Structure formats: structure tokens, C-alpha cells
Coordinates of C-alpha atoms in Angstrom, one line a residue:
G162 CA -58.6 -23.8 -2.6
A163 CA -62.0 -22.7 -3.7
S164 CA -60.6 -20.6 -6.6
I165 CA -58.5 -23.5 -7.9
I166 CA -61.2 -26.1 -7.6
S167 CA -63.8 -23.8 -9.1
Q168 CA -61.8 -23.7 -12.4
F169 CA -63.3 -27.1 -13.1
F170 CA -66.8 -25.8 -12.7
L171 CA -66.3 -22.4 -14.4
P172 CA -67.0 -23.5 -18.1
F173 CA -70.4 -24.8 -17.1
F174 CA -71.5 -21.7 -15.3
L175 CA -70.0 -18.8 -17.4
P176 CA -73.5 -18.0 -18.8
C177 CA -74.7 -17.4 -15.3
R178 CA -72.0 -14.9 -14.3
S179 CA -73.8 -11.9 -15.6
A180 CA -77.3 -13.0 -14.7
P181 CA -79.4 -10.9 -12.4
R182 CA -79.1 -11.7 -8.7
T183 CA -82.5 -13.4 -8.6
K184 CA -81.4 -15.9 -11.2
R185 CA -78.0 -16.5 -9.6
A186 CA -79.8 -17.0 -6.3
A187 CA -82.0 -19.7 -7.9
L188 CA -78.8 -21.4 -9.2
L189 CA -77.2 -21.3 -5.8
A190 CA -80.4 -22.7 -4.2
A191 CA -80.4 -25.6 -6.6
L192 CA -76.8 -26.3 -5.8
A193 CA -77.5 -26.2 -2.1
R194 CA -79.9 -29.2 -2.5
L195 CA -77.0 -31.3 -3.8
P196 CA -75.1 -33.4 -1.3
G197 CA -72.9 -31.1 0.7
T198 CA -73.3 -27.3 0.8
I199 CA -69.6 -27.1 0.2
V200 CA -70.6 -26.7 -3.4
L201 CA -71.6 -23.1 -2.6
W202 CA -68.1 -22.4 -1.4
L203 CA -66.6 -23.9 -4.5
M204 CA -68.8 -21.9 -6.8
A205 CA -68.5 -18.5 -5.2
P206 CA -65.4 -17.5 -7.3
C207 CA -67.2 -18.4 -10.5
L208 CA -69.9 -15.7 -10.1
A209 CA -69.0 -12.1 -11.1
V210 CA -69.4 -9.4 -8.5
R211 CA -72.0 -6.9 -9.7
F212 CA -70.8 -3.3 -9.1
G213 CA -72.6 0.0 -9.0
V214 CA -70.6 3.2 -9.1
I215 CA -71.7 6.3 -7.3
G216 CA -70.0 9.4 -8.8
T217 CA -68.9 9.6 -12.4
G218 CA -66.0 12.1 -12.3
C219 CA -62.4 11.4 -13.0
I220 CA -61.9 8.5 -10.6
G221 CA -65.4 7.2 -11.1
Q222 CA -64.8 6.9 -14.8
E223 CA -61.5 5.2 -14.2
H224 CA -63.3 2.6 -12.0
M225 CA -65.8 2.1 -14.8
R226 CA -63.2 1.4 -17.4
N227 CA -61.3 -1.0 -15.2
L228 CA -64.5 -2.9 -14.2
M229 CA -65.1 -3.5 -17.9
L230 CA -61.7 -5.2 -18.1
A231 CA -61.8 -7.3 -14.9
E232 CA -63.1 -10.8 -15.6
N233 CA -64.6 -11.4 -12.1
C234 CA -66.4 -8.0 -12.0
E235 CA -69.5 -6.7 -13.8
L236 CA -70.4 -3.0 -14.1
A237 CA -74.1 -3.1 -13.5
A238 CA -75.1 0.5 -13.0
V239 CA -73.9 4.0 -12.3
A240 CA -75.4 7.1 -10.5
D241 CA -74.5 10.8 -10.4
P242 CA -76.8 13.8 -9.9
N243 CA -74.6 15.9 -12.1
E244 CA -76.1 15.7 -15.6
A245 CA -72.9 16.7 -17.4
M246 CA -70.8 14.0 -15.7
L247 CA -73.6 11.4 -16.2
A248 CA -73.5 12.2 -19.9
E249 CA -69.8 11.6 -20.0
A250 CA -70.3 8.3 -18.2
K251 CA -72.9 7.2 -20.8
S252 CA -70.4 7.9 -23.6
I253 CA -68.1 5.3 -22.0
L254 CA -70.7 2.7 -21.2
A255 CA -72.5 0.4 -23.5
E256 CA -76.0 -0.4 -22.1
V257 CA -75.3 0.1 -18.4
P258 CA -78.3 1.7 -16.6
C259 CA -77.6 5.3 -15.4
F260 CA -79.4 7.0 -12.5
A261 CA -79.4 10.6 -11.2
N262 CA -80.0 9.2 -7.7
F263 CA -78.1 6.4 -6.1
E264 CA -81.0 5.3 -4.0
D265 CA -83.0 4.7 -7.2
M266 CA -80.0 2.7 -8.5
L267 CA -80.1 0.5 -5.4
A268 CA -83.9 0.1 -5.6
H269 CA -83.9 -1.0 -9.3
I270 CA -80.6 -2.9 -9.8
D271 CA -79.4 -6.0 -8.0
L272 CA -75.9 -5.1 -6.8
D273 CA -73.3 -6.9 -4.7
A274 CA -71.0 -4.0 -4.2
V275 CA -70.8 -0.2 -4.7
I276 CA -67.8 2.1 -5.3
V277 CA -68.2 5.5 -3.7
A278 CA -66.4 8.0 -5.9
V279 CA -68.1 11.2 -4.8
P280 CA -66.2 14.3 -3.5
N281 CA -64.3 13.7 -0.3
Y282 CA -66.6 15.6 2.0
K283 CA -69.6 13.5 0.9
H284 CA -68.1 10.1 1.6
V285 CA -69.5 9.8 5.1
E286 CA -73.0 10.8 4.1
V287 CA -73.2 8.3 1.2
C288 CA -71.5 5.4 3.2
E289 CA -73.9 5.8 6.1
K290 CA -76.8 5.2 3.7
L291 CA -75.1 2.1 2.3
A292 CA -74.3 0.5 5.7
G293 CA -75.2 -3.2 5.7
R294 CA -76.8 -3.2 2.3
V295 CA -73.8 -3.9 -0.1
H296 CA -70.1 -4.3 0.0
V297 CA -68.4 -0.9 -0.2
L298 CA -65.2 0.4 -1.7
C299 CA -64.9 4.0 -0.7
E300 CA -62.4 6.2 -2.5
K301 CA -59.6 7.9 -0.6
P302 CA -59.4 9.8 1.7
V303 CA -62.0 8.0 3.7
A304 CA -63.1 11.3 5.2
T305 CA -61.9 14.9 5.6
T306 CA -62.0 15.0 9.4
L307 CA -61.3 12.6 12.2
E308 CA -64.8 13.1 13.4
D309 CA -66.1 11.7 10.1
C310 CA -63.6 8.9 10.3
A311 CA -65.2 7.9 13.6
R312 CA -68.6 8.0 12.0
L313 CA -67.4 5.7 9.3
R314 CA -66.1 3.3 11.9
R315 CA -69.6 3.1 13.2
V316 CA -70.8 2.4 9.6
V317 CA -68.4 -0.6 9.5
E318 CA -69.7 -1.8 12.9
K319 CA -73.3 -1.8 11.5
S320 CA -72.2 -3.6 8.3
A321 CA -71.7 -7.1 9.7
G322 CA -71.2 -9.5 6.8
K323 CA -70.4 -6.7 4.3
L324 CA -66.9 -5.7 3.3
F325 CA -65.8 -2.0 3.7
A326 CA -62.5 -1.1 2.1
V327 CA -60.8 2.2 1.1
G328 CA -59.3 3.0 -2.2
L329 CA -55.7 3.7 -1.2
E330 CA -54.5 2.2 -4.5
Y331 CA -50.8 3.2 -4.4
R332 CA -50.2 -0.1 -2.5
H333 CA -51.5 -1.9 -5.7
I334 CA -49.1 -0.2 -8.3
P335 CA -47.1 -3.2 -9.7
P336 CA -43.6 -1.8 -9.0
M337 CA -44.7 -0.7 -5.5
R338 CA -46.1 -4.1 -4.8
K339 CA -42.8 -5.6 -5.7
L340 CA -41.0 -3.2 -3.4
L341 CA -43.2 -4.3 -0.5
Q342 CA -42.5 -7.9 -1.3
T343 CA -38.8 -7.3 -1.5
L344 CA -38.5 -5.5 1.9
P345 CA -37.2 -8.5 3.8
E346 CA -34.1 -8.6 1.7
V347 CA -32.9 -5.2 2.9
G348 CA -33.3 -6.0 6.6
D349 CA -35.0 -4.0 9.3
V350 CA -36.2 -0.8 7.5
K351 CA -34.8 2.4 9.0
M352 CA -35.8 5.0 6.5
V353 CA -38.5 5.4 3.9
T354 CA -38.6 8.3 1.3
I355 CA -41.3 9.1 -1.1
R356 CA -41.0 11.9 -3.7
E357 CA -44.0 12.8 -5.8
H358 CA -43.3 15.6 -8.4
R359 CA -46.6 16.1 -10.3
F360 CA -49.0 18.5 -11.9
P361 CA -51.4 20.9 -10.1
F362 CA -54.8 19.8 -8.9
L363 CA -57.2 19.0 -11.8
R364 CA -60.3 21.1 -12.4
K365 CA -63.0 18.9 -10.9
V366 CA -66.7 19.6 -10.6
G367 CA -67.2 22.8 -8.6
L368 CA -63.4 22.8 -7.9
W369 CA -64.1 20.9 -4.7
N370 CA -60.6 19.5 -4.7
R371 CA -59.2 23.1 -4.4
D372 CA -61.2 23.7 -1.3
N373 CA -59.6 22.6 2.0
D374 CA -63.0 22.2 3.7
K375 CA -64.3 19.9 1.0
S376 CA -61.0 17.9 0.1
G377 CA -59.5 17.8 3.6
G378 CA -56.5 19.8 2.3
T379 CA -53.6 18.7 0.0
L380 CA -51.9 16.5 2.6
V381 CA -55.1 14.6 3.3
E382 CA -56.4 14.5 -0.3
K383 CA -53.0 13.5 -1.8
G384 CA -50.9 12.7 1.2
C385 CA -53.1 9.9 2.5
H386 CA -51.6 7.7 -0.3
F387 CA -48.1 8.3 0.9
F388 CA -48.8 8.0 4.7
D389 CA -50.5 4.7 4.1
F390 CA -47.6 3.4 2.1
F391 CA -45.1 4.5 4.7
R392 CA -46.8 2.3 7.3
L393 CA -46.8 -0.7 4.9
C394 CA -43.0 -0.3 4.6
C395 CA -42.5 -0.2 8.4
P396 CA -42.2 -3.3 10.6
E397 CA -45.5 -4.8 11.4
G398 CA -47.3 -3.0 14.2
A399 CA -45.3 0.3 13.8
T400 CA -47.5 3.3 14.2
P401 CA -47.2 7.1 13.4
T402 CA -46.1 9.2 16.4
T403 CA -44.7 12.6 15.6
V404 CA -45.0 14.7 12.4
Y405 CA -43.0 17.8 11.4
A406 CA -43.7 19.5 8.0
R407 CA -42.8 22.6 6.1
G408 CA -44.6 23.9 2.9
G409 CA -47.2 26.2 1.7
E410 CA -48.5 28.0 -1.4
A411 CA -45.7 28.9 -3.8
V412 CA -46.8 28.7 -7.4
N413 CA -50.4 27.4 -8.0
H414 CA -52.4 29.6 -5.6
H415 CA -55.6 27.6 -6.2
A416 CA -57.2 29.1 -3.1
P417 CA -56.0 30.5 0.2
G418 CA -54.4 27.8 2.4
V419 CA -54.2 25.2 -0.4
V420 CA -50.7 23.7 -0.1
D421 CA -48.8 23.1 -3.4
H422 CA -45.5 21.9 -2.0
A423 CA -44.4 20.3 1.3
V424 CA -41.7 18.2 3.0
V425 CA -43.1 16.0 5.7
V426 CA -41.2 13.9 8.2
V427 CA -43.1 11.2 10.1
D428 CA -41.7 9.0 12.9
F429 CA -43.1 5.5 13.1
E430 CA -42.6 3.5 16.3
D431 CA -43.5 0.2 17.9
P432 CA -46.9 0.4 19.7
P433 CA -47.1 0.2 23.5
G434 CA -46.8 -3.3 24.7
D435 CA -44.7 -4.5 21.6
P436 CA -41.9 -6.8 22.6
H437 CA -39.5 -4.6 20.6
N438 CA -40.6 -1.4 22.3
N439 CA -37.9 -0.3 24.7
D440 CA -40.1 2.0 26.9
K441 CA -39.4 -0.1 30.0
E442 CA -35.7 0.0 29.5
E443 CA -35.8 3.7 28.9
E444 CA -37.8 4.2 32.1
E445 CA -35.2 2.2 34.0
D446 CA -32.4 4.1 32.4
H447 CA -33.9 7.5 31.7
H448 CA -30.6 9.3 32.0
D449 CA -29.6 7.8 28.6
D450 CA -32.5 8.9 26.4
T451 CA -30.9 7.6 23.3
K452 CA -30.5 4.0 24.5
N453 CA -31.8 1.7 21.7
R454 CA -34.3 4.2 20.4
S455 CA -32.9 4.0 16.9
S456 CA -33.7 0.3 16.8
R457 CA -37.5 0.9 17.0
V458 CA -37.9 4.2 15.0
V459 CA -38.5 4.4 11.2
V460 CA -38.0 7.9 9.8
C461 CA -40.3 8.5 6.8
T462 CA -40.0 11.5 4.6
L463 CA -42.3 12.9 1.9
E464 CA -41.3 15.4 -0.7
L465 CA -44.3 16.7 -2.6
S466 CA -44.4 19.3 -5.4
M467 CA -47.5 20.0 -7.4
F468 CA -45.7 22.2 -9.9
A469 CA -43.1 19.7 -11.1
E470 CA -44.8 17.7 -13.8
A471 CA -41.8 17.9 -16.1
S472 CA -40.3 14.8 -14.5
K473 CA -39.2 11.4 -15.7
H474 CA -41.1 9.7 -12.8
Q475 CA -44.1 11.1 -11.0
L476 CA -43.6 8.8 -8.0
E477 CA -40.3 7.6 -6.5
V478 CA -40.1 5.4 -3.4
S479 CA -37.1 4.1 -1.5
A480 CA -36.8 2.0 1.6
V481 CA -33.4 1.6 3.3
G482 CA -32.5 -1.1 5.8
A483 CA -29.4 -2.3 7.4
A484 CA -28.7 -4.7 4.5
G485 CA -29.5 -2.5 1.6
K486 CA -32.0 -0.3 -0.3
V487 CA -35.0 -1.0 -2.5
E488 CA -36.5 1.5 -4.9
A489 CA -39.6 1.7 -7.2
F490 CA -40.8 4.2 -9.7
A491 CA -44.1 5.1 -11.4
P492 CA -44.3 7.0 -14.6
A493 CA -45.4 10.6 -15.2
H494 CA -49.1 11.4 -15.4
G495 CA -50.6 10.9 -18.8
V496 CA -48.2 8.2 -19.9
K497 CA -50.3 5.5 -21.5
H498 CA -47.6 3.1 -22.7
D499 CA -45.4 0.8 -20.6
D500 CA -41.8 1.3 -21.8
I501 CA -40.2 -2.0 -20.9
S502 CA -36.7 -0.5 -21.8
K503 CA -36.8 1.7 -18.7
P504 CA -36.2 0.1 -15.2
N505 CA -38.9 0.9 -12.7
F506 CA -37.4 -1.2 -9.8
R507 CA -34.0 -1.2 -8.2
L508 CA -32.5 -3.3 -5.4
G509 CA -29.1 -2.6 -3.9
L510 CA -27.6 -5.0 -1.3
R511 CA -24.6 -4.1 0.8
Q512 CA -21.5 -6.2 1.3
P513 CA -21.2 -7.8 4.8
M514 CA -19.5 -5.6 7.3
N515 CA -16.5 -7.8 8.3
W516 CA -14.6 -5.3 10.4
D517 CA -15.1 -3.3 13.6
Q518 CA -16.9 -0.3 12.2
A519 CA -16.5 1.6 15.5
T520 CA -12.7 1.6 15.5
A521 CA -11.5 0.7 12.0
A522 CA -11.8 1.9 8.4
P523 CA -13.2 -0.5 5.8
P524 CA -10.6 -2.7 4.2
E525 CA -9.5 -1.8 0.6
S526 CA -11.2 -5.0 -0.6
H527 CA -14.7 -3.7 0.5
T528 CA -17.1 -2.9 -2.3
I529 CA -20.4 -1.1 -2.3
G530 CA -22.3 -4.3 -3.0
A531 CA -24.6 -5.4 -5.8
V532 CA -27.2 -3.2 -7.5
E533 CA -29.9 -4.8 -9.7
E534 CA -32.3 -3.0 -12.0
L535 CA -35.3 -4.4 -13.8
H536 CA -38.7 -3.5 -15.2
V537 CA -41.9 -4.7 -13.6
P538 CA -44.4 -4.9 -16.5
I539 CA -47.8 -3.1 -16.6
D540 CA -50.3 -4.1 -19.3
D541 CA -50.8 -1.3 -21.8
A542 CA -54.6 -1.8 -21.5
L543 CA -54.4 -1.0 -17.8
M544 CA -52.2 2.1 -18.5
Q545 CA -54.8 3.3 -20.9
A546 CA -57.7 2.6 -18.5
G547 CA -56.6 5.1 -15.9
D548 CA -53.9 7.3 -14.4
H549 CA -52.6 5.0 -11.6
S550 CA -50.4 2.6 -13.5
G551 CA -52.7 -0.4 -13.3
A552 CA -53.4 0.0 -9.5
T553 CA -57.1 0.6 -9.9
Y554 CA -57.5 -2.7 -11.8
Y555 CA -55.6 -4.8 -9.3
E556 CA -57.4 -3.1 -6.4
L557 CA -60.8 -4.1 -8.0
L558 CA -59.6 -7.7 -8.5
E559 CA -58.6 -7.8 -4.9
F560 CA -61.8 -6.3 -3.7
A561 CA -63.9 -8.7 -5.8
R562 CA -62.0 -11.7 -4.4
A563 CA -62.6 -10.4 -0.9
C564 CA -66.3 -10.2 -1.6
Q565 CA -66.4 -13.7 -2.9
Q566 CA -64.1 -15.2 -0.3
P567 CA -64.4 -13.1 2.9
L568 CA -62.3 -15.4 5.0
A569 CA -59.3 -15.2 2.7
P570 CA -56.5 -12.7 3.5
N571 CA -56.4 -9.6 1.4
N572 CA -54.3 -6.5 0.9
L573 CA -57.1 -3.9 0.9
A574 CA -57.0 -0.8 3.1
S575 CA -59.4 -0.9 6.0
V576 CA -61.2 2.1 7.6
H577 CA -58.6 1.9 10.4
D578 CA -55.7 2.1 7.9
A579 CA -57.4 5.0 6.2
T580 CA -58.0 6.8 9.5
L581 CA -54.3 6.7 10.3
S582 CA -53.5 8.2 6.9
V583 CA -56.0 11.0 7.4
A584 CA -54.6 11.7 10.9
V585 CA -51.0 12.0 9.6
G586 CA -52.2 14.4 6.9
L587 CA -54.1 16.6 9.3
A588 CA -51.1 16.6 11.6
A589 CA -48.8 17.6 8.8
Q590 CA -51.1 20.5 7.8
T591 CA -51.2 21.6 11.5
S592 CA -47.5 21.5 11.6
I593 CA -47.1 23.7 8.5
R594 CA -49.7 26.2 9.8
E595 CA -48.3 26.4 13.4
R596 CA -44.7 25.6 12.7
R597 CA -44.3 22.9 15.4
V598 CA -44.0 19.2 15.8
V599 CA -47.4 17.6 16.1
D600 CA -48.1 14.3 17.9
V601 CA -50.5 12.1 15.9
R602 CA -51.5 10.3 19.0
D603 CA -53.0 13.5 20.5
L604 CA -55.2 13.8 17.5
L605 CA -56.4 10.2 17.7
R606 CA -57.1 10.5 21.4
G607 CA -59.2 13.6 20.7
M608 CA -61.1 11.6 18.1
E609 CA -61.7 8.8 20.5
T610 CA -63.0 11.2 23.2
T611 CA -65.4 12.8 20.7
A612 CA -66.5 9.5 19.4
T613 CA -67.3 8.3 22.9
K614 CA -69.3 11.4 23.7
T615 CA -71.2 11.0 20.5
A616 CA -72.0 7.4 21.2
K617 CA -73.2 8.2 24.7
T618 CA -75.5 11.0 23.3
A619 CA -76.9 8.7 20.7
T620 CA -77.6 5.8 23.1
K621 CA -78.7 8.0 26.1
K622 CA -80.3 5.2 28.1
V623 CA -77.5 2.7 27.3
D624 CA -74.3 4.2 28.6
V625 CA -72.0 2.1 26.4
P626 CA -69.0 3.9 24.9
L627 CA -68.1 3.3 21.2
I628 CA -64.6 2.5 22.2
N629 CA -62.6 1.7 25.3
V630 CA -60.8 5.1 25.6
A631 CA -58.1 3.7 27.8
S632 CA -56.9 1.4 25.0
S633 CA -58.4 3.1 22.0
T634 CA -55.2 4.5 20.5
A635 CA -53.3 1.2 20.7
T636 CA -56.3 -0.6 19.3
L637 CA -56.7 1.7 16.4
L638 CA -53.1 1.9 15.6
T639 CA -52.6 -1.9 15.6
T640 CA -55.7 -2.8 13.6
T641 CA -55.0 -4.2 10.2
S642 CA -57.0 -5.0 7.0
E643 CA -57.7 -8.4 8.4
D644 CA -60.3 -6.7 10.7
Q645 CA -62.5 -5.9 7.7

């Protein structure tokens, strides 16, 4: 409602959108003296969100280019201690202030929000220093270990009134968004498959992304995108349980232990206490361990190759339900033009099953059903602004709206969502290394135990655990982005 009504006021306040925060505060103070402070609510969407960017490498520069395209965002400053990367940033920017230290940036520039685009292993260190000061959009993966994920949850707890979101932007790629919106048409989803055939890791500053200790490992650094998307395709409340993976180093040999290909199978199940969970029935009828289990399990499969860039599509996603299948595709890396002649979305709906499938063959009149193909458009300007098919732009718009209208629902990834994606990635890497099935819930319980001990040590005199361990796994696994 605010965003619609504010369109009436927008032409009168456009000159103020880019003003320093002090001047904008004066404007809001003047409005507050008018009858009804509801005016503040009406005007919030008219004021651009002022962003700072910490880290000016590949993804930092992509954020900078997209911020300059987004109408409700303003790129106000950037910071990076690396002189070479900061020089590259200056070549992209017009007159945006640049700093070698992000604390100096915060001290001299009025900012509403900060994008954290530093190497993965530095996320927690930077975010802890930002807690409660500005809204934060932290790049993926949120952290490289579950211990650091727990530390970032404490950051969120200390940031009351400030948004903390994680840049899992695959959920914002236009064809993938349409896939998510179309899921109800295929019925209860039973299988999800993602195939990413891509190029090797880029050469980033200090080659940190080719170091498992600094990146988290391939299936954390890259896999977090896919494991997050799996969960979005599953029924609401479904959580990752078991993981089995095979893979290793076959071609790239970036560094010992850096995986360049993998197949990962993840089971998602209803959480404890869910009305669709059949644990009680199974306990009562334990002699039949297959009873109804298929109705509450979604089998998700990832096929990743980092030496297969000679592909028509870099990313292919399919979700299969009882009523049909929906698919979406994203172009190969480096494609900067949206080819509207090529379908990037497909929906196939089955014909109704009008016979007893258990005892009879399908009638001769039965057909496979209808298959529809179409192209979900992506603006060429967005294709040229980055390498994620417009996802970064739409994520920034969503984040800015959430900063302006914190009570409105959003589709951003929370620290809880991001923690789950990291946990699955770590489980997959353990599975490859130890050649066994890994239970994600065991990793999460270990994280909760460590977090509780840390909280007790930190508080000493106040023996208050960070989390209720007895219910921690269920709480973590069922938390959504609405909890931001």
C-alpha cells in the first residue's frame, strides 16, 4: 500500500532521494510535524537506500554496476584494502568515494546498508563489526564453517531493527523465479534435479577461492546456491536430512582436495511435529518401514562439473511432481545478450490417470500430456551488468524494499536459510571424503552444542544458552526468511 500511495508523492521528493542522510532526516522530521505520522510510512519507498560496498572483486563490482541501475538504490561509497582492486572499482565509478578501510567509510559516509563482498572466510569478522549499525547483505556462502554460522546468528540477534540477508541469488534468476511460481501446477514435488556444467574457478585475489580453508570448499562455495534452491522447491517446512555424494579432483587440480566435479543426493523430509510426518505411524507399524515414507521425502540431485563450460546452458533445473514436470535454464557464463528465440522455461503436465495403474496397462488413447515452452525475458542491460542473468539486480531491489518496508514479506535468504545450505555442502564434502552417508542433522546438533558452550563461556555469570538445544534443530530447520 505504501509503495502505491507514495507514487503520488514521488515527483515532489525526487531531488531528495540522493541527499545525505542528515538532509533526508530533516525532511522526515518536517513531515512528522504534519497531522499523522503515517506520512513517514507513505514516504519511505520514495527515498533511495544508500549502499556501501565492502570488497571490490568480481562480485563486488557486479553489485556496484547493478546498484547504479536500480532506481531505489544509491551507491554511496566502496571500500577495499587491496589497492589494485580499488583502482578497478574507481574505473567503474563516477564520483563515488573510495576507502582503503571500511571503518573509515562508515565514519565519513552516511549509509543505510552495506554489501559484504569480501572473501568467504572474512564474512564473520566483517559482519560482527557491522552488527546493529546498518542493514547488511552478506555474499554467499554466509560462512565457511558451522561455528562461524552460529557466530553470525549472534550478529543477527544483536542487530535488532536492522535487516541481515544473504546473497543466495539463484533464487532471483528470472527463469528460476518462474519455476518456483509454477510449482503448484505439477503437484507435490517428489524429485528436484540441478545440473551446473561450468568453467573452472576464476583467478581471484590471492586465489582464496581455490583454498578449501578460505572458501569452505567447492560444495560450500558453489553448492550453497543449489542446496538453497532445493529447499525452495520442496514443500514448505521440508528440511535436509541425509546426504550422499561422490566426486573429487579429475581435471582442474587447483589445489589438493579442491573438488572439480560431484554428484550429490540430498533427502528432504518433513520436520518433526509436521502433520504430514508419518513418524508416529511408522513407530506403530515399524515392521513395514516403507509405509507412506515416499509421501514425505523429496529426493534432490546435484550434478556439478567445473570443466564443462562448452554447454548450451550453464544451469538446468527440473522439479517433478505427481502431475508433471517444470524446467528452467540459465545461459552459459559470459553470455551478455538475451536470445528471446531460445526457450528457457518448460512445463509438462501429465494426462489424468483414468485407470487402475496397479493392475492394468494404460489405454491406447492415453497420451503423454501437454508440454509448453517459452522464454522468460531478461533485460540486456542486466545481462551486461553481471554474470548471474539479472539475479543480482532483482536481489538488490528486493533487499532495498525490505530495508524501506521491513514488515512486508520478502524472498531474501536469511542467515538460517544460508546456514542450512552450508551444512548440506559440508555434509556432501564429508561424504565424498569418507565415502558414507552423512546426516545433516548430526552436523547441526554439533553446531548447536558448540554454540551453547560458547554462549555460556561468554556470559559466565549469566548461564543462559544461546539456543534451546532440545529443540534447536527443529527451530533452525523450520525458520524462514520472515524471521529476518
